[in-house]
Amino acid sequence: IMRTVEASLTRLDIDAIDLYQVHHYDPDTPLDETLRALDDLIRNGKVRYIGCSNFAAWQLCRSLWISDRLGIGRFETLQPQYSLIHRDIEREIIPFCKEEKVGLIAHSPLGAGFLTGKYKPNASPDTNARIQNSDRLNNLMSHQNLRIIKALKTVAEERCCSMVQVALAWVLRDPTISSAICGVSSSAQLEENVEASGMKLSQDELQIILNAFEEEHTT
């Protein structure tokens, strides 16, 4: 960690990294050892804040407890997968982060591109599409996910915006979500994504999207 941070600072030609996150929970390294190393970076002024990615709620809870017990820097952010087709974090992680004032940085908010609407049932994806695995794509083509796509399209058409912007606005609707990470391949896509940051979905629009989930339980 020390060596790679020094290398990053040199490559970026900066004095400190604003946010430094560990990518996965490491079961082979004592958590207090990892947190102490990260705290050393903070104390040395090389990192301002630390965070984690892909931690379960209990792993984040244990991390915060260790930081509190030792009086060292704590994880201020968690970067989980979150989108309309991956909502697992709503059960435990979002309530926990809200309670502990941990910011959530959602990755894959467009479901690896599935929520853009460019994937069609029984059709081969474009050669430049992110999802190329046929089994994975078939699993995504569930009745509920296709209803979600239909709901996004309905809201987007009524607002005269893109499905991408509606999907991102839905993720960002919760104040616990600090930001959403999106991969882009053009400046136009970047501008499209940025415009979603100021969108506020109405209760009627949120209900249209919610109906795509409720229908699954009533059929």
PDB file of C-alpha atoms in Angstrom:
ATOM      1  CA  ILE A   1       0.000   0.000   0.000  1.00  0.00           C
ATOM      2  CA  MET A   2       2.728   2.455   0.933  1.00  0.00           C
ATOM      3  CA  ARG A   3       4.714   1.730  -2.211  1.00  0.00           C
ATOM      4  CA  THR A   4       1.751   1.970  -4.590  1.00  0.00           C
ATOM      5  CA  VAL A   5       0.454   5.196  -3.032  1.00  0.00           C
ATOM      6  CA  GLU A   6       3.873   6.797  -3.478  1.00  0.00           C
ATOM      7  CA  ALA A   7       3.880   5.636  -7.097  1.00  0.00           C
ATOM      8  CA  SER A   8       0.387   7.041  -7.660  1.00  0.00           C
ATOM      9  CA  LEU A   9       1.331  10.421  -6.198  1.00  0.00           C
ATOM     10  CA  THR A  10       4.350  10.568  -8.494  1.00  0.00           C
ATOM     11  CA  ARG A  11       2.386   9.618 -11.618  1.00  0.00           C
ATOM     12  CA  LEU A  12      -0.431  12.045 -10.834  1.00  0.00           C
ATOM     13  CA  ASP A  13       1.994  14.770  -9.751  1.00  0.00           C
ATOM     14  CA  ILE A  14      -0.046  15.616  -6.666  1.00  0.00           C
ATOM     15  CA  ASP A  15       0.684  15.899  -2.943  1.00  0.00           C
ATOM     16  CA  ALA A  16      -2.284  13.920  -1.615  1.00  0.00           C
ATOM     17  CA  ILE A  17      -5.040  11.576  -2.786  1.00  0.00           C
ATOM     18  CA  ASP A  18      -8.499  12.868  -1.834  1.00  0.00           C
ATOM     19  CA  LEU A  19     -10.107   9.439  -1.439  1.00  0.00           C
ATOM     20  CA  TYR A  20      -8.263   6.122  -1.292  1.00  0.00           C
ATOM     21  CA  GLN A  21     -10.370   2.951  -1.279  1.00  0.00           C
ATOM     22  CA  VAL A  22      -9.555  -0.719  -0.734  1.00  0.00           C
ATOM     23  CA  HIS A  23     -11.212  -2.767  -3.463  1.00  0.00           C
ATOM     24  CA  HIS A  24     -12.250  -5.917  -1.596  1.00  0.00           C
ATOM     25  CA  TYR A  25     -12.358  -7.342   1.906  1.00  0.00           C
ATOM     26  CA  ASP A  26      -9.127  -9.290   2.474  1.00  0.00           C
ATOM     27  CA  PRO A  27      -9.744 -12.354   4.680  1.00  0.00           C
ATOM     28  CA  ASP A  28      -5.999 -13.161   4.777  1.00  0.00           C
ATOM     29  CA  THR A  29      -4.889  -9.858   6.313  1.00  0.00           C
ATOM     30  CA  PRO A  30      -5.963  -8.681   9.781  1.00  0.00           C
ATOM     31  CA  LEU A  31      -8.358  -5.786   9.319  1.00  0.00           C
ATOM     32  CA  ASP A  32      -6.706  -3.710  12.024  1.00  0.00           C
ATOM     33  CA  GLU A  33      -3.406  -4.027  10.140  1.00  0.00           C
ATOM     34  CA  THR A  34      -4.999  -2.686   6.961  1.00  0.00           C
ATOM     35  CA  LEU A  35      -6.683   0.170   8.813  1.00  0.00           C
ATOM     36  CA  ARG A  36      -3.464   1.100  10.630  1.00  0.00           C
ATOM     37  CA  ALA A  37      -1.617   1.288   7.307  1.00  0.00           C
ATOM     38  CA  LEU A  38      -4.338   3.499   5.841  1.00  0.00           C
ATOM     39  CA  ASP A  39      -4.300   5.663   8.963  1.00  0.00           C
ATOM     40  CA  ASP A  40      -0.539   6.125   8.533  1.00  0.00           C
ATOM     41  CA  LEU A  41      -1.232   7.505   5.059  1.00  0.00           C
ATOM     42  CA  ILE A  42      -3.730   9.980   6.510  1.00  0.00           C
ATOM     43  CA  ARG A  43      -1.376  11.062   9.293  1.00  0.00           C
ATOM     44  CA  ASN A  44       1.442  11.514   6.763  1.00  0.00           C
ATOM     45  CA  GLY A  45      -0.777  13.741   4.641  1.00  0.00           C
ATOM     46  CA  LYS A  46      -0.670  11.468   1.610  1.00  0.00           C
ATOM     47  CA  VAL A  47      -4.368  10.507   1.741  1.00  0.00           C
ATOM     48  CA  ARG A  48      -7.212  12.691   2.985  1.00  0.00           C
ATOM     49  CA  TYR A  49      -9.997  10.121   3.332  1.00  0.00           C
ATOM     50  CA  ILE A  50     -10.264   6.343   3.074  1.00  0.00           C
ATOM     51  CA  GLY A  51     -13.055   4.087   1.892  1.00  0.00           C
ATOM     52  CA  CYS A  52     -13.815   0.537   0.876  1.00  0.00           C
ATOM     53  CA  SER A  53     -15.509  -1.268  -1.970  1.00  0.00           C
ATOM     54  CA  ASN A  54     -17.657  -4.402  -2.131  1.00  0.00           C
ATOM     55  CA  PHE A  55     -17.803  -4.884   1.654  1.00  0.00           C
ATOM     56  CA  ALA A  56     -20.747  -6.660   3.243  1.00  0.00           C
ATOM     57  CA  ALA A  57     -22.589  -4.768   5.968  1.00  0.00           C
ATOM     58  CA  TRP A  58     -20.963  -6.833   8.736  1.00  0.00           C
ATOM     59  CA  GLN A  59     -17.495  -6.245   7.267  1.00  0.00           C
ATOM     60  CA  LEU A  60     -18.023  -2.498   7.170  1.00  0.00           C
ATOM     61  CA  CYS A  61     -19.476  -2.570  10.683  1.00  0.00           C
ATOM     62  CA  ARG A  62     -16.441  -4.447  11.983  1.00  0.00           C
ATOM     63  CA  SER A  63     -14.139  -1.956  10.222  1.00  0.00           C
ATOM     64  CA  LEU A  64     -15.834   1.036  11.839  1.00  0.00           C
ATOM     65  CA  TRP A  65     -15.730  -0.648  15.245  1.00  0.00           C
ATOM     66  CA  ILE A  66     -11.979  -1.267  14.945  1.00  0.00           C
ATOM     67  CA  SER A  67     -11.338   2.322  13.870  1.00  0.00           C
ATOM     68  CA  ASP A  68     -13.389   3.616  16.792  1.00  0.00           C
ATOM     69  CA  ARG A  69     -11.669   1.294  19.269  1.00  0.00           C
ATOM     70  CA  LEU A  70      -8.172   2.193  18.075  1.00  0.00           C
ATOM     71  CA  GLY A  71      -8.883   5.879  17.477  1.00  0.00           C
ATOM     72  CA  ILE A  72      -7.679   5.739  13.873  1.00  0.00           C
ATOM     73  CA  GLY A  73      -9.049   6.810  10.483  1.00  0.00           C
ATOM     74  CA  ARG A  74     -12.265   5.122   9.433  1.00  0.00           C
ATOM     75  CA  PHE A  75     -13.867   4.234   6.134  1.00  0.00           C
ATOM     76  CA  GLU A  76     -15.888   7.275   5.077  1.00  0.00           C
ATOM     77  CA  THR A  77     -17.230   5.691   1.891  1.00  0.00           C
ATOM     78  CA  LEU A  78     -18.440   2.356   0.596  1.00  0.00           C
ATOM     79  CA  GLN A  79     -18.544   1.554  -3.116  1.00  0.00           C
ATOM     80  CA  PRO A  80     -21.135  -1.176  -3.797  1.00  0.00           C
ATOM     81  CA  GLN A  81     -22.960  -2.256  -6.921  1.00  0.00           C
ATOM     82  CA  TYR A  82     -26.367  -0.579  -7.102  1.00  0.00           C
ATOM     83  CA  SER A  83     -28.882  -0.160  -9.879  1.00  0.00           C
ATOM     84  CA  LEU A  84     -32.489  -0.940 -10.697  1.00  0.00           C
ATOM     85  CA  ILE A  85     -31.482  -4.536 -11.414  1.00  0.00           C
ATOM     86  CA  HIS A  86     -29.145  -4.888  -8.412  1.00  0.00           C
ATOM     87  CA  ARG A  87     -30.894  -3.633  -5.270  1.00  0.00           C
ATOM     88  CA  ASP A  88     -29.403  -5.963  -2.651  1.00  0.00           C
ATOM     89  CA  ILE A  89     -27.848  -3.103  -0.661  1.00  0.00           C
ATOM     90  CA  GLU A  90     -31.272  -1.702   0.232  1.00  0.00           C
ATOM     91  CA  ARG A  91     -31.797  -4.422   2.834  1.00  0.00           C
ATOM     92  CA  GLU A  92     -28.851  -3.731   5.170  1.00  0.00           C
ATOM     93  CA  ILE A  93     -26.130  -1.569   3.633  1.00  0.00           C
ATOM     94  CA  ILE A  94     -28.116   1.594   2.856  1.00  0.00           C
ATOM     95  CA  PRO A  95     -29.774   1.752   6.320  1.00  0.00           C
ATOM     96  CA  PHE A  96     -26.435   1.051   8.003  1.00  0.00           C
ATOM     97  CA  CYS A  97     -24.534   3.678   6.001  1.00  0.00           C
ATOM     98  CA  LYS A  98     -27.274   6.202   6.634  1.00  0.00           C
ATOM     99  CA  GLU A  99     -27.043   5.579  10.378  1.00  0.00           C
ATOM    100  CA  GLU A 100     -23.223   5.687  10.447  1.00  0.00           C
ATOM    101  CA  LYS A 101     -22.880   8.636   8.027  1.00  0.00           C
ATOM    102  CA  VAL A 102     -20.928   6.624   5.467  1.00  0.00           C
ATOM    103  CA  GLY A 103     -21.242   7.888   1.903  1.00  0.00           C
ATOM    104  CA  LEU A 104     -22.224   5.398  -0.780  1.00  0.00           C
ATOM    105  CA  ILE A 105     -20.607   5.541  -4.211  1.00  0.00           C
ATOM    106  CA  ALA A 106     -22.654   3.308  -6.495  1.00  0.00           C
ATOM    107  CA  HIS A 107     -20.846   1.436  -9.215  1.00  0.00           C
ATOM    108  CA  SER A 108     -22.536  -0.116 -12.272  1.00  0.00           C
ATOM    109  CA  PRO A 109     -25.624   2.128 -11.857  1.00  0.00           C
ATOM    110  CA  LEU A 110     -26.668   1.218 -15.402  1.00  0.00           C
ATOM    111  CA  GLY A 111     -26.365  -2.522 -14.827  1.00  0.00           C
ATOM    112  CA  ALA A 112     -23.287  -2.838 -17.071  1.00  0.00           C
ATOM    113  CA  GLY A 113     -25.216  -1.037 -19.790  1.00  0.00           C
ATOM    114  CA  PHE A 114     -28.336  -3.201 -19.610  1.00  0.00           C
ATOM    115  CA  LEU A 115     -30.476  -0.271 -18.432  1.00  0.00           C
ATOM    116  CA  THR A 116     -29.603   1.776 -21.495  1.00  0.00           C
ATOM    117  CA  GLY A 117     -32.051  -0.374 -23.442  1.00  0.00           C
ATOM    118  CA  LYS A 118     -29.512  -1.383 -26.085  1.00  0.00           C
ATOM    119  CA  TYR A 119     -29.853  -5.090 -25.351  1.00  0.00           C
ATOM    120  CA  LYS A 120     -32.827  -6.829 -26.953  1.00  0.00           C
ATOM    121  CA  PRO A 121     -34.341 -10.278 -26.274  1.00  0.00           C
ATOM    122  CA  ASN A 122     -33.213 -12.949 -28.765  1.00  0.00           C
ATOM    123  CA  ALA A 123     -30.774 -10.537 -30.389  1.00  0.00           C
ATOM    124  CA  SER A 124     -26.976 -10.655 -30.385  1.00  0.00           C
ATOM    125  CA  PRO A 125     -25.322  -7.670 -28.676  1.00  0.00           C
ATOM    126  CA  ASP A 126     -23.213  -5.201 -30.636  1.00  0.00           C
ATOM    127  CA  THR A 127     -19.556  -6.073 -30.889  1.00  0.00           C
ATOM    128  CA  ASN A 128     -18.664  -3.073 -28.687  1.00  0.00           C
ATOM    129  CA  ALA A 129     -21.292  -3.860 -26.024  1.00  0.00           C
ATOM    130  CA  ARG A 130     -19.986  -4.498 -22.523  1.00  0.00           C
ATOM    131  CA  ILE A 131     -22.037  -7.666 -21.989  1.00  0.00           C
ATOM    132  CA  GLN A 132     -20.962 -10.308 -24.487  1.00  0.00           C
ATOM    133  CA  ASN A 133     -21.499 -13.462 -22.451  1.00  0.00           C
ATOM    134  CA  SER A 134     -24.699 -15.065 -23.751  1.00  0.00           C
ATOM    135  CA  ASP A 135     -25.521 -16.832 -20.472  1.00  0.00           C
ATOM    136  CA  ARG A 136     -25.166 -13.619 -18.485  1.00  0.00           C
ATOM    137  CA  LEU A 137     -27.261 -11.735 -21.012  1.00  0.00           C
ATOM    138  CA  ASN A 138     -29.988 -14.382 -20.966  1.00  0.00           C
ATOM    139  CA  ASN A 139     -30.119 -14.184 -17.170  1.00  0.00           C
ATOM    140  CA  LEU A 140     -30.639 -10.435 -17.401  1.00  0.00           C
ATOM    141  CA  MET A 141     -33.558 -10.899 -19.799  1.00  0.00           C
ATOM    142  CA  SER A 142     -35.955 -11.823 -17.009  1.00  0.00           C
ATOM    143  CA  HIS A 143     -39.597 -10.764 -17.118  1.00  0.00           C
ATOM    144  CA  GLN A 144     -39.021  -8.293 -14.274  1.00  0.00           C
ATOM    145  CA  ASN A 145     -35.933  -6.727 -15.851  1.00  0.00           C
ATOM    146  CA  LEU A 146     -37.761  -6.291 -19.149  1.00  0.00           C
ATOM    147  CA  ARG A 147     -40.607  -4.593 -17.254  1.00  0.00           C
ATOM    148  CA  ILE A 148     -38.006  -2.262 -15.714  1.00  0.00           C
ATOM    149  CA  ILE A 149     -36.720  -1.390 -19.180  1.00  0.00           C
ATOM    150  CA  LYS A 150     -40.293  -0.676 -20.290  1.00  0.00           C
ATOM    151  CA  ALA A 151     -40.888   1.559 -17.237  1.00  0.00           C
ATOM    152  CA  LEU A 152     -37.650   3.480 -17.860  1.00  0.00           C
ATOM    153  CA  LYS A 153     -38.647   4.013 -21.475  1.00  0.00           C
ATOM    154  CA  THR A 154     -42.091   5.286 -20.437  1.00  0.00           C
ATOM    155  CA  VAL A 155     -40.671   7.817 -17.966  1.00  0.00           C
ATOM    156  CA  ALA A 156     -37.919   8.892 -20.383  1.00  0.00           C
ATOM    157  CA  GLU A 157     -40.408   9.537 -23.188  1.00  0.00           C
ATOM    158  CA  GLU A 158     -42.676  11.585 -20.909  1.00  0.00           C
ATOM    159  CA  ARG A 159     -39.722  13.692 -19.697  1.00  0.00           C
ATOM    160  CA  CYS A 160     -38.112  13.930 -23.135  1.00  0.00           C
ATOM    161  CA  CYS A 161     -34.842  12.587 -21.790  1.00  0.00           C
ATOM    162  CA  SER A 162     -32.864   9.347 -22.088  1.00  0.00           C
ATOM    163  CA  MET A 163     -33.374   6.060 -20.246  1.00  0.00           C
ATOM    164  CA  VAL A 164     -29.811   6.452 -18.994  1.00  0.00           C
ATOM    165  CA  GLN A 165     -30.682   9.699 -17.241  1.00  0.00           C
ATOM    166  CA  VAL A 166     -33.787   8.204 -15.633  1.00  0.00           C
ATOM    167  CA  ALA A 167     -31.834   5.167 -14.386  1.00  0.00           C
ATOM    168  CA  LEU A 168     -29.117   7.401 -12.916  1.00  0.00           C
ATOM    169  CA  ALA A 169     -31.642   9.781 -11.358  1.00  0.00           C
ATOM    170  CA  TRP A 170     -33.299   6.795  -9.689  1.00  0.00           C
ATOM    171  CA  VAL A 171     -29.992   5.698  -8.133  1.00  0.00           C
ATOM    172  CA  LEU A 172     -29.200   9.233  -6.967  1.00  0.00           C
ATOM    173  CA  ARG A 173     -32.667   9.798  -5.487  1.00  0.00           C
ATOM    174  CA  ASP A 174     -31.489   8.530  -2.074  1.00  0.00           C
ATOM    175  CA  PRO A 175     -29.400  11.142  -0.185  1.00  0.00           C
ATOM    176  CA  THR A 176     -27.236   8.315   1.192  1.00  0.00           C
ATOM    177  CA  ILE A 177     -25.891   7.823  -2.333  1.00  0.00           C
ATOM    178  CA  SER A 178     -23.072  10.352  -2.630  1.00  0.00           C
ATOM    179  CA  SER A 179     -22.234   9.624  -6.248  1.00  0.00           C
ATOM    180  CA  ALA A 180     -22.528   7.104  -9.060  1.00  0.00           C
ATOM    181  CA  ILE A 181     -19.640   5.828 -11.159  1.00  0.00           C
ATOM    182  CA  CYS A 182     -20.357   5.546 -14.877  1.00  0.00           C
ATOM    183  CA  GLY A 183     -18.134   4.306 -17.661  1.00  0.00           C
ATOM    184  CA  VAL A 184     -18.316   6.372 -20.840  1.00  0.00           C
ATOM    185  CA  SER A 185     -16.811   6.027 -24.307  1.00  0.00           C
ATOM    186  CA  SER A 186     -17.541   9.522 -25.589  1.00  0.00           C
ATOM    187  CA  SER A 187     -17.927  13.114 -24.419  1.00  0.00           C
ATOM    188  CA  ALA A 188     -21.602  12.961 -25.417  1.00  0.00           C
ATOM    189  CA  GLN A 189     -22.195  10.092 -23.002  1.00  0.00           C
ATOM    190  CA  LEU A 190     -20.403  12.016 -20.264  1.00  0.00           C
ATOM    191  CA  GLU A 191     -22.595  15.079 -20.803  1.00  0.00           C
ATOM    192  CA  GLU A 192     -25.696  12.889 -20.813  1.00  0.00           C
ATOM    193  CA  ASN A 193     -24.717  11.352 -17.488  1.00  0.00           C
ATOM    194  CA  VAL A 194     -23.865  14.691 -15.873  1.00  0.00           C
ATOM    195  CA  GLU A 195     -27.295  16.083 -16.732  1.00  0.00           C
ATOM    196  CA  ALA A 196     -28.860  13.292 -14.681  1.00  0.00           C
ATOM    197  CA  SER A 197     -27.245  14.642 -11.493  1.00  0.00           C
ATOM    198  CA  GLY A 198     -29.791  17.462 -11.308  1.00  0.00           C
ATOM    199  CA  MET A 199     -32.858  15.418 -12.191  1.00  0.00           C
ATOM    200  CA  LYS A 200     -35.550  14.836  -9.597  1.00  0.00           C
ATOM    201  CA  LEU A 201     -38.065  12.115 -10.360  1.00  0.00           C
ATOM    202  CA  SER A 202     -41.632  12.854  -9.329  1.00  0.00           C
ATOM    203  CA  GLN A 203     -43.645  10.506  -7.142  1.00  0.00           C
ATOM    204  CA  ASP A 204     -45.688   9.499 -10.181  1.00  0.00           C
ATOM    205  CA  GLU A 205     -42.525   8.655 -12.113  1.00  0.00           C
ATOM    206  CA  LEU A 206     -41.099   6.710  -9.187  1.00  0.00           C
ATOM    207  CA  GLN A 207     -44.379   4.809  -8.957  1.00  0.00           C
ATOM    208  CA  ILE A 208     -44.197   3.819 -12.626  1.00  0.00           C
ATOM    209  CA  ILE A 209     -40.773   2.304 -11.957  1.00  0.00           C
ATOM    210  CA  LEU A 210     -41.896   0.723  -8.690  1.00  0.00           C
ATOM    211  CA  ASN A 211     -44.811  -0.945 -10.475  1.00  0.00           C
ATOM    212  CA  ALA A 212     -42.306  -2.982 -12.468  1.00  0.00           C
ATOM    213  CA  PHE A 213     -41.315  -4.672  -9.206  1.00  0.00           C
ATOM    214  CA  GLU A 214     -44.768  -4.912  -7.645  1.00  0.00           C
ATOM    215  CA  GLU A 215     -46.143  -6.695 -10.709  1.00  0.00           C
ATOM    216  CA  GLU A 216     -43.692  -9.520 -10.081  1.00  0.00           C
ATOM    217  CA  HIS A 217     -45.300 -10.217  -6.702  1.00  0.00           C
ATOM    218  CA  THR A 218     -48.875 -10.102  -7.964  1.00  0.00           C
ATOM    219  CA  THR A 219     -48.548 -12.424 -10.949  1.00  0.00           C
TER     220      THR A 219
END
